XYZ file of C-alpha atoms in Angstrom:
150
model
C 4.539 23.866 -9.884
C 2.645 25.782 -12.562
C 1.823 24.488 -16.009
C 1.329 27.230 -18.581
C -0.035 26.405 -22.016
C 0.089 29.086 -24.704
C -1.603 28.778 -28.055
C 0.411 29.753 -31.146
C -0.883 32.332 -33.591
C -2.941 31.159 -36.590
C -0.049 30.927 -39.057
C 2.061 28.909 -36.626
C -0.883 26.637 -35.784
C -1.478 26.003 -39.498
C 2.179 25.109 -39.963
C 2.211 22.788 -36.928
C -1.085 21.074 -37.751
C -0.584 20.772 -41.514
C 0.899 17.219 -41.325
C -2.264 16.040 -39.594
C -4.509 17.603 -42.250
C -2.801 16.001 -45.245
C -5.661 13.671 -46.146
C -8.422 16.260 -45.707
C -9.607 18.350 -48.657
C -8.631 22.034 -48.360
C -12.235 23.208 -48.735
C -13.227 21.321 -45.613
C -10.325 22.806 -43.619
C -10.732 26.370 -44.918
C -14.492 26.521 -44.491
C -14.289 25.159 -40.945
C -16.380 22.034 -41.486
C -15.662 19.064 -39.292
C -16.150 15.647 -40.816
C -16.109 12.248 -39.170
C -12.623 11.763 -40.557
C -11.227 14.922 -39.007
C -13.017 14.213 -35.752
C -11.477 10.737 -35.625
C -8.008 12.165 -36.292
C -8.426 14.698 -33.491
C -9.681 12.069 -31.044
C -6.845 9.693 -31.959
C -4.213 12.407 -31.565
C -5.636 13.518 -28.226
C -5.851 9.955 -26.895
C -2.296 9.197 -28.001
C -0.965 12.383 -26.434
C -2.827 11.754 -23.171
C -1.556 8.189 -22.992
C 2.012 9.321 -23.621
C 1.726 12.039 -20.969
C 0.407 9.574 -18.372
C 3.112 7.028 -19.214
C 5.889 9.612 -18.988
C 4.455 11.000 -15.776
C 4.273 7.555 -14.219
C 7.803 6.669 -15.254
C 9.201 9.957 -14.048
C 7.260 10.537 -10.846
C 6.629 7.089 -9.390
C 10.261 6.052 -8.887
C 10.888 9.307 -7.013
C 7.640 9.622 -5.047
C 6.841 6.004 -4.191
C 9.773 5.378 -1.808
C 9.038 8.596 0.071
C 5.356 7.732 0.401
C 6.165 4.172 1.502
C 8.673 5.323 4.125
C 6.278 7.945 5.449
C 3.476 5.427 5.740
C 5.743 2.826 7.332
C 7.029 5.360 9.869
C 3.485 6.393 10.770
C 2.414 2.799 11.253
C 5.455 2.044 13.420
C 4.849 5.083 15.604
C 1.216 4.071 16.006
C 2.271 0.583 17.105
C 4.750 2.059 19.572
C 1.988 4.150 21.128
C -0.457 1.263 21.139
C 1.941 -1.253 22.701
C 0.317 -1.315 26.134
C -3.161 -1.851 24.695
C -1.970 -4.494 22.263
C -0.161 -6.448 25.001
C -3.267 -6.242 27.195
C -5.491 -7.514 24.363
C -2.990 -10.314 23.638
C -2.943 -11.289 27.317
C -6.743 -11.477 27.401
C -6.733 -13.553 24.205
C -4.103 -16.013 25.465
C -5.766 -16.304 28.864
C -9.133 -16.859 27.185
C -7.616 -19.534 24.954
C -6.112 -21.355 27.962
C -9.491 -21.236 29.713
C -11.183 -22.554 26.569
C -8.694 -25.423 26.286
C -9.204 -26.273 29.959
C -13.037 -26.164 29.642
C -13.045 -28.322 26.514
C -10.651 -30.776 28.112
C -12.865 -31.004 31.157
C -16.090 -31.268 29.111
C -14.773 -34.084 26.915
C -12.747 -35.758 29.675
C -9.755 -35.902 27.302
C -6.339 -34.376 27.252
C -5.784 -31.594 24.711
C -3.988 -32.563 21.522
C -0.225 -32.124 21.395
C -0.540 -29.575 18.595
C -2.979 -27.519 20.687
C -0.620 -27.540 23.629
C 2.358 -26.640 21.413
C 0.500 -23.659 19.950
C -0.689 -22.519 23.374
C 2.827 -22.755 24.815
C 4.225 -20.804 21.848
C 1.536 -18.135 22.315
C 2.345 -17.910 26.017
C 6.073 -17.531 25.320
C 5.382 -14.787 22.762
C 3.144 -13.023 25.275
C 5.857 -13.252 27.938
C 8.365 -11.739 25.499
C 5.935 -8.920 24.691
C 5.414 -8.179 28.389
C 9.148 -8.306 29.157
C 10.252 -6.467 26.007
C 10.943 -3.084 27.651
C 13.373 -4.821 30.013
C 15.152 -7.015 27.454
C 15.211 -4.646 24.468
C 18.358 -2.836 25.655
C 20.177 -6.111 26.244
C 19.337 -7.375 22.763
C 20.378 -4.112 21.084
C 23.684 -4.091 22.966
C 24.338 -7.732 22.047
C 23.721 -6.995 18.377
C 25.936 -3.871 18.455
C 28.841 -5.784 19.994
C 28.698 -8.503 17.330
C 28.282 -6.102 14.392
């Protein structure tokens, strides 16, 4: 994409810019002096134009580009997780095993049974870990079951 900006000749520029110079005395415009008033008008016009360009660009480009960027990022993250599955399951197994050891040590140190909520969370974590380990074997069964029902 190439953006080309061409400046009009002097007569055309005078005709285009004349509405913006209506409150400025002709001597100031003809002699090339810049006053605070003309400077403020130029700054205001430039800021308004820039704001309009950014707003139009955002409204035109974002709805088209954002879904593509989001899908590309999501696909990259999913592929990374697929490649990292073995390491993630191993880290999860170490974490769950460490948690069970911690619960056992604390139970032994305090001579008390673990709380029911602790046991419920540990059992849930163990079930999730078992599903993660067995996933390659059960994934096909689940996909086939969903296909048959759909």
